[in-house]
Each structure stands twice: as C-alpha cells, then as structure tokens.
XYZ file of C-alpha atoms in Angstrom:
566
model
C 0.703 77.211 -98.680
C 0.253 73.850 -99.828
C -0.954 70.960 -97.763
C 2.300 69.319 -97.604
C 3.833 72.311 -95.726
C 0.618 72.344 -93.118
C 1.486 68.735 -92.151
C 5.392 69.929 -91.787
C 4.211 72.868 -89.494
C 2.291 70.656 -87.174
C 5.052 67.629 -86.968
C 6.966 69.314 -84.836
C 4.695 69.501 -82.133
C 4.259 65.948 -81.152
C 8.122 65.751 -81.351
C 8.278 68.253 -78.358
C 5.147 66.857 -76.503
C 6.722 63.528 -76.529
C 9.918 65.383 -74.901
C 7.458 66.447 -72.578
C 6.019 63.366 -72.202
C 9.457 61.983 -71.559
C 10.766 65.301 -68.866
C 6.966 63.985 -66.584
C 8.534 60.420 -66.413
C 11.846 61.521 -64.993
C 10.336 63.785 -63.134
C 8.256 61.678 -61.392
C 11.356 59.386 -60.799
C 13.211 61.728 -59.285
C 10.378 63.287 -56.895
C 10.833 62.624 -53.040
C 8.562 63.161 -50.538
C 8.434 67.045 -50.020
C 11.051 68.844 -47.875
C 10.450 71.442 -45.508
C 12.712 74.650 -45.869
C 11.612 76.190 -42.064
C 13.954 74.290 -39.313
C 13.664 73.977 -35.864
C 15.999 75.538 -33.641
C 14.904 75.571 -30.297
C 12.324 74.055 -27.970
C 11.693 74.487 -24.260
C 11.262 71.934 -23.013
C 14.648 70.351 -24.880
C 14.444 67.455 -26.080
C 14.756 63.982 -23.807
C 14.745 67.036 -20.618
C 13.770 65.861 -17.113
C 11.493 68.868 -15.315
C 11.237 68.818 -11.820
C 7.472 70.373 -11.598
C 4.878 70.261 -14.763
C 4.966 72.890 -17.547
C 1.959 74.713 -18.223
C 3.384 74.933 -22.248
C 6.070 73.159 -24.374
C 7.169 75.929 -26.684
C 8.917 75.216 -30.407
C 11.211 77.973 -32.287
C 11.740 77.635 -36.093
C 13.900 80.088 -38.071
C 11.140 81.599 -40.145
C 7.106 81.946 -39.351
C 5.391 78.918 -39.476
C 1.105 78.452 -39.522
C -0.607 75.656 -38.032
C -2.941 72.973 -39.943
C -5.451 70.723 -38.690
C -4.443 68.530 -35.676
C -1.074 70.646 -35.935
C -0.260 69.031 -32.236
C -0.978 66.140 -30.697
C 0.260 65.103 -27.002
C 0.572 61.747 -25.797
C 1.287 60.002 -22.246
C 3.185 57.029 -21.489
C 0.494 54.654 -22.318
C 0.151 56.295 -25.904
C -3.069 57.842 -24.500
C -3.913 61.409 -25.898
C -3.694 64.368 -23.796
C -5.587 67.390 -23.923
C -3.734 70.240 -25.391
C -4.345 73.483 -27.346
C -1.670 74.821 -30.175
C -0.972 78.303 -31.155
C 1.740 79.961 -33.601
C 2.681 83.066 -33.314
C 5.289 84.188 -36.046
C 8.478 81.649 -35.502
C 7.141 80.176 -31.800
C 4.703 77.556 -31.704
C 3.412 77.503 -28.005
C 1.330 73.970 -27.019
C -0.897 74.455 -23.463
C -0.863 71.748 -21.449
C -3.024 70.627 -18.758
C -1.829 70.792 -14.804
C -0.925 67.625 -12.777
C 1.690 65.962 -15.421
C 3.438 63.157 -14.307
C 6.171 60.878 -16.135
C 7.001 60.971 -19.957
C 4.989 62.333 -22.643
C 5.212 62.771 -26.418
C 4.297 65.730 -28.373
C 3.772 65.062 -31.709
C 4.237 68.351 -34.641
C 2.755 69.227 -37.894
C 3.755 73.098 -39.438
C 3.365 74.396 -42.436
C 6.691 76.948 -43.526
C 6.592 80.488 -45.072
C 7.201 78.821 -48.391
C 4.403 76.046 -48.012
C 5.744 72.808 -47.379
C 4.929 71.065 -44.296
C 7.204 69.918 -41.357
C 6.508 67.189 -39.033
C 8.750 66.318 -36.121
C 8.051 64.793 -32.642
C 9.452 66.178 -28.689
C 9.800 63.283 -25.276
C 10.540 65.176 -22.023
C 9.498 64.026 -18.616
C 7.923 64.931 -15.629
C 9.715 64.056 -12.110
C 11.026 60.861 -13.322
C 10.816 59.150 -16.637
C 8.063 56.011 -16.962
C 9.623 53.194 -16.556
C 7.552 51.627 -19.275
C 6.594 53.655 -22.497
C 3.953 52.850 -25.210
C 4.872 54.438 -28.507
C 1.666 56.628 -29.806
C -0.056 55.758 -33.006
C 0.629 59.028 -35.150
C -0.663 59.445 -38.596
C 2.097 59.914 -41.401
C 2.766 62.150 -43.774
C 1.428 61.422 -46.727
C 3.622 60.059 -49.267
C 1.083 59.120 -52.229
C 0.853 62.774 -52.956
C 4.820 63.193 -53.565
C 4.791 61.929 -57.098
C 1.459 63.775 -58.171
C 2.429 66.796 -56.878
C 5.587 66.955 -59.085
C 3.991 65.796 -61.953
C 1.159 68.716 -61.857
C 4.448 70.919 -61.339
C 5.749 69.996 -64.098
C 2.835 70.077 -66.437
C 2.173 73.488 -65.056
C 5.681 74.577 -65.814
C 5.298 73.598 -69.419
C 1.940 75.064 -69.804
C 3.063 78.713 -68.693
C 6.750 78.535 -70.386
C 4.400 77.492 -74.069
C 1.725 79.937 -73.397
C 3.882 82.818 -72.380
C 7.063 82.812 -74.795
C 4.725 81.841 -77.902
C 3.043 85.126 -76.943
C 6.307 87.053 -76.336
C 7.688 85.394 -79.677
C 4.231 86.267 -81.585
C 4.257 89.714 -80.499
C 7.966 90.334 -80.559
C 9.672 88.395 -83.078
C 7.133 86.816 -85.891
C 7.044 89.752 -88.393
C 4.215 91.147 -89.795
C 2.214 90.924 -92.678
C -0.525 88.994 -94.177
C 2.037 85.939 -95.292
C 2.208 84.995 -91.688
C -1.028 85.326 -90.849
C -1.870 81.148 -90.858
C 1.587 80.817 -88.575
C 0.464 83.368 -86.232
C -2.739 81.182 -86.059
C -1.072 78.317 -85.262
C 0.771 79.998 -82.525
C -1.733 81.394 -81.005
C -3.652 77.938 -80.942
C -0.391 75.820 -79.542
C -0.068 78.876 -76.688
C -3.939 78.775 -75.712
C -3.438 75.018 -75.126
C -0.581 75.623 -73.039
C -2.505 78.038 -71.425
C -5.717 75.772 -70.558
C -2.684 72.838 -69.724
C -1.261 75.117 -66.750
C -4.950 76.495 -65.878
C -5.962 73.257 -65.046
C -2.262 71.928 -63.469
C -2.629 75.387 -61.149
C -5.843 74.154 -59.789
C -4.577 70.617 -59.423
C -1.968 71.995 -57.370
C -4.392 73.958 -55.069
C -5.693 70.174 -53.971
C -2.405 68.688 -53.858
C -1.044 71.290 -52.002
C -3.737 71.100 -49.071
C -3.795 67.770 -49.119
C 0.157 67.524 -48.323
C -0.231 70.436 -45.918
C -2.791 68.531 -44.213
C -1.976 65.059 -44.268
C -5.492 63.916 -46.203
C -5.705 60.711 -48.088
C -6.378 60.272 -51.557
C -10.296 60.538 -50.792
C -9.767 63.815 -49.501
C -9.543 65.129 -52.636
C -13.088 64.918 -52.770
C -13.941 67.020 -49.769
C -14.710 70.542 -49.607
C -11.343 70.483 -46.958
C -8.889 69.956 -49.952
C -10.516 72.538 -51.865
C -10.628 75.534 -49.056
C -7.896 74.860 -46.971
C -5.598 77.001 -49.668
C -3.987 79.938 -48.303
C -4.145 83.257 -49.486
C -0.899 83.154 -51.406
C -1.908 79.992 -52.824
C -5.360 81.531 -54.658
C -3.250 85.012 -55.641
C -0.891 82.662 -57.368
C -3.777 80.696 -59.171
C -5.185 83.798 -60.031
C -2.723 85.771 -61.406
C -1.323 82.899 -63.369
C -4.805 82.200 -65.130
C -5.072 86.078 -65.403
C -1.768 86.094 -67.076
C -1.742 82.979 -69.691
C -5.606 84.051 -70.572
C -4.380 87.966 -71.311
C -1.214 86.734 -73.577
C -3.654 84.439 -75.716
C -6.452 87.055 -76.659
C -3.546 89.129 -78.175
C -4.137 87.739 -81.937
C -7.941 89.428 -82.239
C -6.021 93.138 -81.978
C -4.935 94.394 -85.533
C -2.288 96.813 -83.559
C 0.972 95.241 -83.374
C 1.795 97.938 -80.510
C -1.461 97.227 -78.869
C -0.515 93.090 -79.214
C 2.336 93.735 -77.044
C 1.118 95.874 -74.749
C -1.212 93.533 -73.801
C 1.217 90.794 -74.067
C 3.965 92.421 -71.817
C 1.163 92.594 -69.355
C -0.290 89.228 -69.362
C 3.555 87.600 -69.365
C 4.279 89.948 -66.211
C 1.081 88.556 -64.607
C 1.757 84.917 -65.113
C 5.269 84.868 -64.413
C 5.277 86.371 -61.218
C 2.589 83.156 -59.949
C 5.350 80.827 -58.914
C 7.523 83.766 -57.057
C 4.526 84.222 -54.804
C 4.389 80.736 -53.481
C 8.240 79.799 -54.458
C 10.930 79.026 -51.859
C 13.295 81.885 -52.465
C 10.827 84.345 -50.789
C 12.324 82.598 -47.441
C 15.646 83.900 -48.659
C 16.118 87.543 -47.592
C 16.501 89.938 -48.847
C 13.069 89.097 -49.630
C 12.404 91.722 -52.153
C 15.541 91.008 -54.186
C 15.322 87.098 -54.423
C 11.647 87.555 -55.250
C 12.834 90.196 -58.335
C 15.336 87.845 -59.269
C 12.807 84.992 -59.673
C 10.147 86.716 -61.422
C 13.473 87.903 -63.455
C 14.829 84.169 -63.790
C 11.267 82.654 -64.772
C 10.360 85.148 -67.724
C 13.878 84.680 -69.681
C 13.206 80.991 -69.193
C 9.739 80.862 -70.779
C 11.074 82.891 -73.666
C 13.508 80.939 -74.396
C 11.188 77.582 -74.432
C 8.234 78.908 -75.606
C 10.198 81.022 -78.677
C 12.033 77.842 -79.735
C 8.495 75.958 -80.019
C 7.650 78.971 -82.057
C 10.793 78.937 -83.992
C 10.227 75.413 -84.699
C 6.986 75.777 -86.064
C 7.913 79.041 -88.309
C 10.620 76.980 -89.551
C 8.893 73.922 -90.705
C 5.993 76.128 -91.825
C 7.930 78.149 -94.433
C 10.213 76.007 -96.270
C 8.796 77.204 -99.695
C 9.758 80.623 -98.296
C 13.352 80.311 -96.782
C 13.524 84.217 -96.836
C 10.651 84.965 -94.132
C 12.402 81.932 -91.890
C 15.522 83.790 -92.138
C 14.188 87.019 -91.087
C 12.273 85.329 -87.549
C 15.295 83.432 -86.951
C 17.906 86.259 -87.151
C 15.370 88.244 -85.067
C 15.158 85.630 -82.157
C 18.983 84.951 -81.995
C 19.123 88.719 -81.383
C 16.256 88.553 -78.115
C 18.177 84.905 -77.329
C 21.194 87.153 -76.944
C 19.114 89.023 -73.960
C 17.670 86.005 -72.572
C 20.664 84.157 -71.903
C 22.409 86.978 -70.294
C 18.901 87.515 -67.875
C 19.497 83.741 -67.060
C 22.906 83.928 -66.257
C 22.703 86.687 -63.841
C 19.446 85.885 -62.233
C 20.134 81.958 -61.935
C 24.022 83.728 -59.987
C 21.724 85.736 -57.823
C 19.488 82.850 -56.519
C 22.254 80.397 -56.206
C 24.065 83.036 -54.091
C 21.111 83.508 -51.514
C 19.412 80.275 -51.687
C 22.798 78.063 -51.304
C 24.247 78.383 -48.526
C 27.290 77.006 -48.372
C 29.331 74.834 -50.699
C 28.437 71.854 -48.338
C 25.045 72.408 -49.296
C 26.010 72.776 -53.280
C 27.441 69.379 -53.370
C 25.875 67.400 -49.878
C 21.948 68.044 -50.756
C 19.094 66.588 -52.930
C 18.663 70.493 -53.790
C 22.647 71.075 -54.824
C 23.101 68.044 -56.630
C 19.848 68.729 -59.236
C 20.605 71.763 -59.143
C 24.167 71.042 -60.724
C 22.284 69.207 -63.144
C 20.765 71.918 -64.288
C 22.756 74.146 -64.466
C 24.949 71.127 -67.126
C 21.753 70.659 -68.906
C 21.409 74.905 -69.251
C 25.206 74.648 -70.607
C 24.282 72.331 -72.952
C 21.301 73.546 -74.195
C 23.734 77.169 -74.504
C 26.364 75.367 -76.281
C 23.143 74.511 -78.806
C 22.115 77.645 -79.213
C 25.479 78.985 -79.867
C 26.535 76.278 -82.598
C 23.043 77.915 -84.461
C 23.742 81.515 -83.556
C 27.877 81.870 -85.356
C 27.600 78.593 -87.393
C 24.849 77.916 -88.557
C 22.864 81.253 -88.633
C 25.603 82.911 -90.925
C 25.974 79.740 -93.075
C 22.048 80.371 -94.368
C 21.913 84.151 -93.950
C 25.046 84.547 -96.407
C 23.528 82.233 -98.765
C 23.036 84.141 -102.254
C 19.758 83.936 -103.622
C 19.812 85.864 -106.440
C 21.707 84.411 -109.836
C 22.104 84.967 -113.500
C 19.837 82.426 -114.428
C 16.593 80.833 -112.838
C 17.752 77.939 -112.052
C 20.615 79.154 -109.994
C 18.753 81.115 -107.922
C 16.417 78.088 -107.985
C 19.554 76.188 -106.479
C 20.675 79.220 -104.006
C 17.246 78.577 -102.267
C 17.107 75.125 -101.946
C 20.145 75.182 -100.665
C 18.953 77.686 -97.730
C 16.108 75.484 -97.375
C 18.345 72.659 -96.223
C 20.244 74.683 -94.041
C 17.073 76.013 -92.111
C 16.132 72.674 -91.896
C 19.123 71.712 -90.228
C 18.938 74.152 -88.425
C 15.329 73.796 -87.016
C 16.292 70.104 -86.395
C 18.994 71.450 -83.789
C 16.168 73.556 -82.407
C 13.807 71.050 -81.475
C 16.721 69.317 -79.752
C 17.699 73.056 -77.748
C 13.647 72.819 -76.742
C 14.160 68.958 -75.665
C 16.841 69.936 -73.606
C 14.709 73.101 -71.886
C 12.090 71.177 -71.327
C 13.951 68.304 -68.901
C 15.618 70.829 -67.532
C 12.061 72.208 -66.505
C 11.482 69.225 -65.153
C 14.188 68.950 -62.655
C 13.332 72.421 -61.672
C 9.583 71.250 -60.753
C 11.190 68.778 -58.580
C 13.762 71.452 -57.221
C 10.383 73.560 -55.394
C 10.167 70.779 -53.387
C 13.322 70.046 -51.883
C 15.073 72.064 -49.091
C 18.339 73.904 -50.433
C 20.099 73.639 -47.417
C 21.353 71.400 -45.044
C 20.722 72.556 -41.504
C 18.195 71.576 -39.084
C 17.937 68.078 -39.139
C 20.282 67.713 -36.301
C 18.286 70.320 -34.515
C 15.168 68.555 -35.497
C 15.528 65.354 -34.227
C 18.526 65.214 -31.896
C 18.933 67.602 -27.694
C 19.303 70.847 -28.614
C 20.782 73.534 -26.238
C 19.537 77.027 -26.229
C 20.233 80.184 -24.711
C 19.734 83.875 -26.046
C 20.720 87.351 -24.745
C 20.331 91.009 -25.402
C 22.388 92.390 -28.014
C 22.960 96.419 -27.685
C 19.280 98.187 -27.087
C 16.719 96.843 -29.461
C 18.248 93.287 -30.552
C 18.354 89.819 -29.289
C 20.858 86.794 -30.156
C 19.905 83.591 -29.622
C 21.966 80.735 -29.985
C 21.221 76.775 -30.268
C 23.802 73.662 -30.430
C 22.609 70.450 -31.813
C 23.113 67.739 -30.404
C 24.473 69.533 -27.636
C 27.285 66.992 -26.595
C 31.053 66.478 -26.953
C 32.159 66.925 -30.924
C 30.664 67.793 -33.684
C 27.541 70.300 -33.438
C 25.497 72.508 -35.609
C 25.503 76.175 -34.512
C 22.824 78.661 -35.215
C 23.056 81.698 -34.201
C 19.553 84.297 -34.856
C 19.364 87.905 -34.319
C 16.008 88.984 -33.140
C 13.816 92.177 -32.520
C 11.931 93.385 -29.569
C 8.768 91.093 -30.786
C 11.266 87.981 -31.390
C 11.212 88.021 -35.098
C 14.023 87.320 -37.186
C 15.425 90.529 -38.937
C 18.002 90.745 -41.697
C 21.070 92.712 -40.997
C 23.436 94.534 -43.423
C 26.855 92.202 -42.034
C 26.820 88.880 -40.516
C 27.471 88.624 -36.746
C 30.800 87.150 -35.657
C 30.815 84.787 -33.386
C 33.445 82.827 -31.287
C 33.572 80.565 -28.978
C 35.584 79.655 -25.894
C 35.627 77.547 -22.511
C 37.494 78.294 -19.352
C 40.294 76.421 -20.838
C 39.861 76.431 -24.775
C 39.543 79.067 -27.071
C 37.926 77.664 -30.184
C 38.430 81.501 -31.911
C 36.029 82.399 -34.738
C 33.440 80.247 -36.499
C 32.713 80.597 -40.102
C 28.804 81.448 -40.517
C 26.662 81.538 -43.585
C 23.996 82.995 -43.636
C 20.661 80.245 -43.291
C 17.495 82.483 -43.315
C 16.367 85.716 -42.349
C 18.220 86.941 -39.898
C 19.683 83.147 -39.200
C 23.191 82.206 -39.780
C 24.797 78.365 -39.221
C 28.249 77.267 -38.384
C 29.446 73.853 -37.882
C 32.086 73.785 -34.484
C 33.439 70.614 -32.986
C 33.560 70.524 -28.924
C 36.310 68.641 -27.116
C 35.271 68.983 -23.692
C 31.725 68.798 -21.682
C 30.497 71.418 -19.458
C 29.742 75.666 -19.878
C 30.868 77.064 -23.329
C 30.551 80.647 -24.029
C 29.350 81.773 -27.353
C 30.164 85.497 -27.911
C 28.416 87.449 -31.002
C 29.000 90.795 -32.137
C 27.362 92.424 -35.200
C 28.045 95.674 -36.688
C 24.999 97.710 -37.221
C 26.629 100.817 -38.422
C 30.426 102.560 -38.759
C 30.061 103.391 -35.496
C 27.702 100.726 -33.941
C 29.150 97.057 -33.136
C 27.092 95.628 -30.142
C 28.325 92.703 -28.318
C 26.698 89.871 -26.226
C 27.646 85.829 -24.875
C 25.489 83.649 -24.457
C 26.402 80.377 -22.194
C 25.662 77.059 -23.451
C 25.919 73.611 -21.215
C 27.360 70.682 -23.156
C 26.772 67.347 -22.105
C-alpha cells in the first residue's frame, strides 16, 4: 500500500475527533446543574405545620430509597443557630432525631443521594407552640454548581471512548474480512479502539471524583482529598470496573490468530463494558427494574456498533481505494449488521421511552423530553443517512462492472467504483458526525430528571394520609400544595416494611367530597410502585381519596384515605 493511501486512512480520524471536539462544546452548553430523579412525597412534620408539643423526629418520605452523605441534615433555630440532631435513612424514610424542649420555628435543612445517584437537596420550617416572631435565615452551603459542566463533559468523553473501543472491536471481529491484505487496517483499528479505550478508562475514573464530589457538595479542592476518591459507592466501582474490564478485553483481540476465538473474546469484553452505564444509569429507578435495565444494556450495545463500525468503515474505506473490491465486500457486510442495529435501537429506545416518560406532559414540559426529542430527530437523520447509502448508493458501486474487453475498460470500471466509495465514505463520516452529537445530548440526558413530579411536593405543604389496602398492602396518598385548585396527586402502594412494590395494574383512584364527586383521576405510573395524577379542588375542607387495585382475577382490594385541604 503506498504512502499516499496511509495518509488517506488516517485523515479521517481527525475529521471525526474534531466532531467530537465539536459534540463536548455543546454539550457543555447544554449541561444544567444535575437533577434528582427520587421526589419527596411526604414529611411529618408538613411543611409550614404548627405542633402543639415538640417532636422527638421530623420524618421525610421519597418515592424510591434514598442514602445519606456527609452533613445529610442540618437543623437550625430561629436565630439561624444549629441544633443538635442525628439523621438516619432507612429505604424511602429519612428519620432526623431531635432534641427535647423545642420551642418556636426551626429549619431543617436536606441533602440525599437517589437510587440512581444524583443528589437532592430541599429544606422543611414547622413550629413549635407558636411561630418566632422574628426569624434569622440559616447560612446553608449550596450545591455545587462548578461541577455541572465537568461532569458532562467527562460523560461525554466517556461515551465516545466506549462507543470507539467497543464497535471497532465488534466491526474488527465481525465485519473486516480476513486475510493477510487487511492485516495493516486491522492494525489501525485496533490502535484507534485501544485509544478509545484508555479515553473512557481515564473519563470513568474522572467520573468516580466528580460524582462524589456532587454527591457531597465538595469544592473544587476536594478533588484532592482522599474524601472524593472513597466516598464512591459500590455501584459506582462495579461500573468502573467492568467498563475497564470490558474496553481492555475487546482490544487484546488482534494478538489471537483464531477469528472464532477473536470474537469470542470480543462478544465478551463488549457485554462487559456495555452493561457499566446500566448499573449506575437512571432507568434502573424505572420498574420493572429487570426489564428497563435489559433494555439499556440492549439500547447501549446497538449504539456503539453503529458509531464505532462507521469509524471503522471510514477508515477501511479511505484505506483501500487502490482496492475498491475489498471496500465493497466490508461495506455490503456492515449494511447487513446496520440492518440489525437499527431495528435493536428502535425497539429498545420504544421500551425506555415507555417506562422512563411518564406522561406526554413530561415528553414535551421537561429538560429530559425536550432533548430527548432531539434525539430522537438527530437518530432520524442520521437513519435517513444510512438509508440513502444502503438502496442508493450501496447498489450504485456493487453493480458496477469491473471486468471489460480491454484493460483499460476495466481500468475505467474501477475508477469509477473508486469514486463512488468515496462518495460514499464521505456520507459516512457525516452518519458518524451525526452519532456522535447525538451522544452528546445523551451524556447530558443522565443527568436530568425525566419526569415532572415532585417539585410541588418538594417545596410547597403537602398533605398526607395512608391506609391499609386488603391484608398485606398499604396506600398512601399525598396532595401538593394541599389547598383549593390545582394539586399534584401521588398515590404509592406499599408492603408490610413500607417499601414501594410494583404491581401488575395501576390502582384506580377517585376522589370525592361530601358534596362533589370529582370521579376518576388519570394516573401514570411515576416510580416503583408510585403513580401521579394531576386533580383540581374547588372547595376547602375533608376530601376522600378512594384506591382500589386489582391484584388478581379474583382479588381487587379497596381503601380511602381522607385528606384536609386548606
């Protein structure tokens, strides 16, 4: 291969890093400041409340188990003086002990950490006898919002790293063919996927810092403690390691001479890394846990084949213009796998949007449902690419003659294939530009909450009340803001221990007064075992919320719950 062709293999790859380059920049413009995906639902005392004798505890309720970081809770007096208190969480209920002798308003200031990772901070006034008539407001520290743009930018580079290190394996083991022609390309493969592999080795452990240090509200010098750099939890370090596990198995695939035993070992390494983000993802809040966490694994591996065999394509393509017949054969050979991939994408990108959106209001009202729309235009176009190369212009070179009566026209048939793979490879690095913002917007996605629900809860009186429901089961219902018009319902079905459980139907739930009958309210589901409804209340005083659930054919408990509307 002449020297010429070497430089024309290797162009292509700052044209994609420079995409790259370019998907870091936006998505560092469109980070925010990481959103929670737990909610709170409940807390006793409510919020603003007036208690006629102290509390020994103020007790919080999310919709999903929630873990406590370092100075989780922090309790103020009127004066903005700190109070003694002790934190504890127990699955969805954080419980605060307070000391005895209380007296006038206080301030308890929250810091959680949901199932999925991402911190939630929130703050709870109540009184004791009588509110003070003079308040101080307490000096809390904020979140930290220098880590927001960091964070997303690691993501991202991590992203790219395992989608180049695992589909140039997949496409090295699976679709490059064999033989001793190809052995320089299937170097240069192998070298472009190890870099991607030592990019997301080091993004992974960047993340591990970041991550703590949004968890716990550190400063940038906190990076440099030992607190940044052990404060990971356990599903943060079996991510890490499975990923580096994974991307360092797929690259030592080119020292076997077996192509069987190249993709053995490939197949495992891909399954390794791919299922990293799934451990620490958001969907595995979504229930049914085991199905949205199949579907991910299922939605990431498609996607890094697709980017990471289109780098691969790219680079064939360029590297064997003096040999238009071996391009053909790798590029009929990945159109037939892109076939597969796009179809895995379809149904497993259906699958999460199903459980992870909940409602249409959600779709088109959130940070979450409007990127996600994005994407899913970007994915279209990016499809619409691949299809123009797949019927037009993969048939247009393929049917190309290339043998003739004389030299010179088969000279002529060959050139002219030549220009039509490199037309075609041309549209290919634009397909991989597209993939590659569109990986991008879904680093930013991880960090913002799909759904709706639970500010109001968060921030504004919330009513609760809860009640058995048949022999094992427990509904609990909350109102936010609790007054006349428009509230957010939730409604959670509990076990025995006060865990949320999934259940095979959603509950139905009404909702009357003495003198109104509101009927039915539409509920989607919101988390395990938590559903949401949005019901406007004309009048003040007792409303009854009545939820039934069928468990079985034969099985269709039913409870009410009263709540008092101010």
């Amino acid at each position: 291969m002449t020297h010429l062709t070497r430089r024309a293999t290797w162009r292509w790859i700052p044209r994609i890093l420079a995409t790259a380059l370019a998907a870091l920049t936006v998505a560092a413009g469109l980070a925010l400041p990481a959103h929670a995906h737990a909610s709170l639902i409940g807390t006793d005392p409510a919020e603003g409340a007036v208690v006629a004798a102290s509390p020994t505890a103020v007790t919080f309720r999310f919709n999903e188990p929630v873990t406590l970081p370092d100075r989780a809770v922090q309790v103020f007096d009127a004066a903005g003086a700190p109070v003694p208190a002790d934190a504890a969480a127990a699955d969805a209920v954080v419980t605060v002990s307070l000391p005895g002798g209380l007296s006038g308003t206080y301030v308890v200031a929250w810091r959680v950490i949901s199932a999925d990772g991402h911190p939630i901070a929130g703050s709870l006034s109540f009184s004791v006898g009588a509110p003070s008539p003079h308040r101080i407001q307490p000096v809390v520290a904020d979140a930290p919002s220098w880590v927001a743009v960091p964070l997303a930018v690691v993501q991202v580079v991590l992203y790219l790293g395992l989608f180049i290190a695992v589909g140039l394996g997949v496409f090295g083991a699976f679709v490059l063919p064999e033989g001793s022609r190809v052995d320089r390309l299937r170097g240069v493969l192998t070298r472009v996927g190890r870099y991607g592999a030592g990019v997301a080795i080091v993004a992974a452990v960047a993340s591990v810092g970041l991550t703590v240090a949004d968890q716990q509200a550190l400063d940038p010098d906190g990076l440099l403690t030992l607190r940044a750099w052990t404060g990971a939890t356990t599903d943060q370090l079996i991510a890490v390691a499975l990923l580096i596990a994974g991307v360092l198995t797929v690259g030592a695939d080119a020292s076997l001479a077996s192509r069987s035993k190249r993709r053995l070992v490939v197949g495992v390494g891909a399954a390794a890394a791919v299922i990293a983000p799934a451990v620490t993802g958001h969907s595995r809040a979504f229930g049914p846990a085991w199905l949205v966490i199949a579907t991910d694994i299922l939605h990431v591996l498609p996607g890094s084949v697709w980017l990471g065999g289109l780098i691969g394509l790219a680079i064939v393509l360029a590297g064997t213009r003096g040999r238009p017949n071996l391009g053909v054969v790798t590029l009929t050979r990945f159109s037939t796998l892109a076939a597969g991939v796009l179809a895995a994408l379809l149904v497993s990108g259906t699958v999460l949007t199903w459980r992870i959106i909940g409602s249409w209001e959600d779709l088109f009202g959130t940070s979450y449902g409007r990127l996600l729309l994005s994407k899913i235009v970007l994915v279209a176009a990016a499809s619409g690419v691949a299809s123009w190369n797949r019927f037009v212009l993969l048939p247009q070179v393929t049917g190309g003659a290339t043998e003739g009566p004389t030299r010179r026209a088969r000279g002529q048939a060959e050139a002219a294939k030549g220009r039509n793979l490199l037309r075609l490879g041309r549209l290919v690095a634009i397909e991989a530009s597209i993939l590659v913002v569109v990986l991008g917007l879904t680093s930013v996605l991880v960090d913002q909450s799909p759904r709706s629900s639970g500010q109001a809860v968060a921030t504004g009186r919330t009513i609760v009340a809860n009640a058995p429901l048949g022999t094992s089961l427990t509904a609990l219902a909350t109102a936010a803001p609790g007054t006349v018009g428009r509230n957010v319902l939730l409604v959670q079905i509990q076990d025995a221990g006060g865990d949320p459980v999934d259940t095979a139907y959603p509950p139905t739930v009404r909702v009357r007064s003495d003198a109104v009958d509101l009927g039915a309210v539409p509920v989607v589901s919101q988390a395990s075992g938590t559903y949401r409804g949005v019901v406007v209340l004309p009048s003040p005083g007792s409303w009854r919320i009545q939820v039934s659930l069928r468990l079985s054919e034969f099985e269709n408990p039913v409870t009410e719950l009263v709540l008092d509307v101010s």
